[in-house]
GROMACS .gro file of C-alpha atoms in nm:
model
   85
    1MET     CA    1   3.367   0.150  -0.582
    2THR     CA    2   3.365   0.146  -0.192
    3GLU     CA    3   3.329  -0.162  -0.002
    4GLY     CA    4   2.981  -0.084   0.100
    5ALA     CA    5   2.869   0.002  -0.234
    6LYS     CA    6   2.745  -0.274  -0.504
    7SER     CA    7   2.678  -0.227  -0.853
    8ALA     CA    8   2.276  -0.235  -0.939
    9GLU     CA    9   2.327  -0.539  -1.112
   10GLY     CA   10   2.490  -0.738  -0.843
   11LEU     CA   11   2.206  -0.678  -0.583
   12THR     CA   12   1.931  -0.902  -0.516
   13PHE     CA   13   1.583  -0.765  -0.523
   14LYS     CA   14   1.538  -0.761  -0.174
   15GLU     CA   15   1.860  -0.542  -0.131
   16ALA     CA   16   1.769  -0.332  -0.434
   17MET     CA   17   1.425  -0.257  -0.258
   18ALA     CA   18   1.599  -0.164   0.063
   19GLU     CA   19   1.849   0.089  -0.099
   20LEU     CA   20   1.572   0.243  -0.310
   21GLU     CA   21   1.351   0.288   0.018
   22SER     CA   22   1.662   0.442   0.185
   23ILE     CA   23   1.701   0.683  -0.099
   24VAL     CA   24   1.346   0.790  -0.105
   25ALA     CA   25   1.355   0.860   0.263
   26SER     CA   26   1.680   1.059   0.215
   27LEU     CA   27   1.519   1.268  -0.053
   28GLU     CA   28   1.210   1.346   0.125
   29ALA     CA   29   1.395   1.473   0.451
   30GLY     CA   30   1.529   1.725   0.245
   31ASP     CA   31   1.860   1.749   0.444
   32LEU     CA   32   2.081   1.711   0.119
   33GLU     CA   33   2.278   1.912  -0.092
   34LEU     CA   34   2.115   1.956  -0.479
   35GLU     CA   35   2.422   1.788  -0.584
   36GLN     CA   36   2.371   1.481  -0.345
   37SER     CA   37   2.012   1.486  -0.399
   38LEU     CA   38   2.045   1.443  -0.786
   39GLU     CA   39   2.296   1.181  -0.742
   40ARG     CA   40   2.074   1.006  -0.523
   41TYR     CA   41   1.772   1.057  -0.756
   42GLY     CA   42   1.991   0.891  -1.039
   43LYS     CA   43   2.055   0.593  -0.846
   44GLY     CA   44   1.718   0.539  -0.709
   45VAL     CA   45   1.562   0.546  -1.076
   46GLN     CA   46   1.882   0.302  -1.172
   47LEU     CA   47   1.739   0.074  -0.912
   48LEU     CA   48   1.371   0.114  -1.021
   49SER     CA   49   1.480   0.002  -1.331
   50LEU     CA   50   1.662  -0.293  -1.210
   51LEU     CA   51   1.358  -0.389  -0.983
   52GLN     CA   52   1.129  -0.351  -1.268
   53GLY     CA   53   1.361  -0.568  -1.484
   54LYS     CA   54   1.345  -0.838  -1.186
   55LEU     CA   55   0.987  -0.849  -1.175
   56ASP     CA   56   0.910  -0.871  -1.562
   57ALA     CA   57   1.154  -1.172  -1.551
   58ALA     CA   58   0.972  -1.325  -1.253
   59GLU     CA   59   0.630  -1.265  -1.419
   60GLN     CA   60   0.747  -1.436  -1.735
   61LYS     CA   61   0.908  -1.753  -1.553
   62VAL     CA   62   0.554  -1.791  -1.367
   63GLN     CA   63   0.385  -1.751  -1.691
   64VAL     CA   64   0.581  -2.033  -1.852
   65LEU     CA   65   0.519  -2.243  -1.531
   66MET     CA   66   0.170  -2.192  -1.534
   67GLY     CA   67   0.164  -2.276  -1.909
   68GLU     CA   68   0.343  -2.603  -1.815
   69LEU     CA   69   0.093  -2.691  -1.560
   70ALA     CA   70  -0.204  -2.628  -1.823
   71GLN     CA   71  -0.053  -2.874  -2.054
   72ALA     CA   72   0.036  -3.147  -1.802
   73PRO     CA   73  -0.183  -3.453  -1.844
   74GLU     CA   74  -0.409  -3.499  -1.567
   75ASP     CA   75  -0.345  -3.783  -1.294
   76ASP     CA   76  -0.680  -3.948  -1.375
   77ILE     CA   77  -0.601  -3.990  -1.750
   78GLN     CA   78  -0.246  -4.129  -1.690
   79ASP     CA   79  -0.403  -4.374  -1.453
   80SER     CA   80  -0.682  -4.510  -1.690
   81THR     CA   81  -0.407  -4.508  -1.962
   82LEU     CA   82  -0.189  -4.721  -1.762
   83SER     CA   83  -0.435  -4.957  -1.656
   84LYS     CA   84  -0.540  -5.031  -2.021
   85ALA     CA   85  -0.178  -5.152  -2.130
   0.00000   0.00000   0.00000
């Protein structure tokens, strides 16, 4: 692996998105040889899968946090319980 290339798993969401956008632009330009296009397309599919996984993980995290928020007692209930003691 060259110095400038990172494995897809080591990229942040922002880095992976930027690389995917670069791949799409190069494919849309039509200046690549067939072999280069296929290689770039394969890398794009890999990045897209990585990005989807990161989005799914973030969505799960938000759902867990929202569930915790919904289960937390409200402040006024806590205050009234404490004042009765």
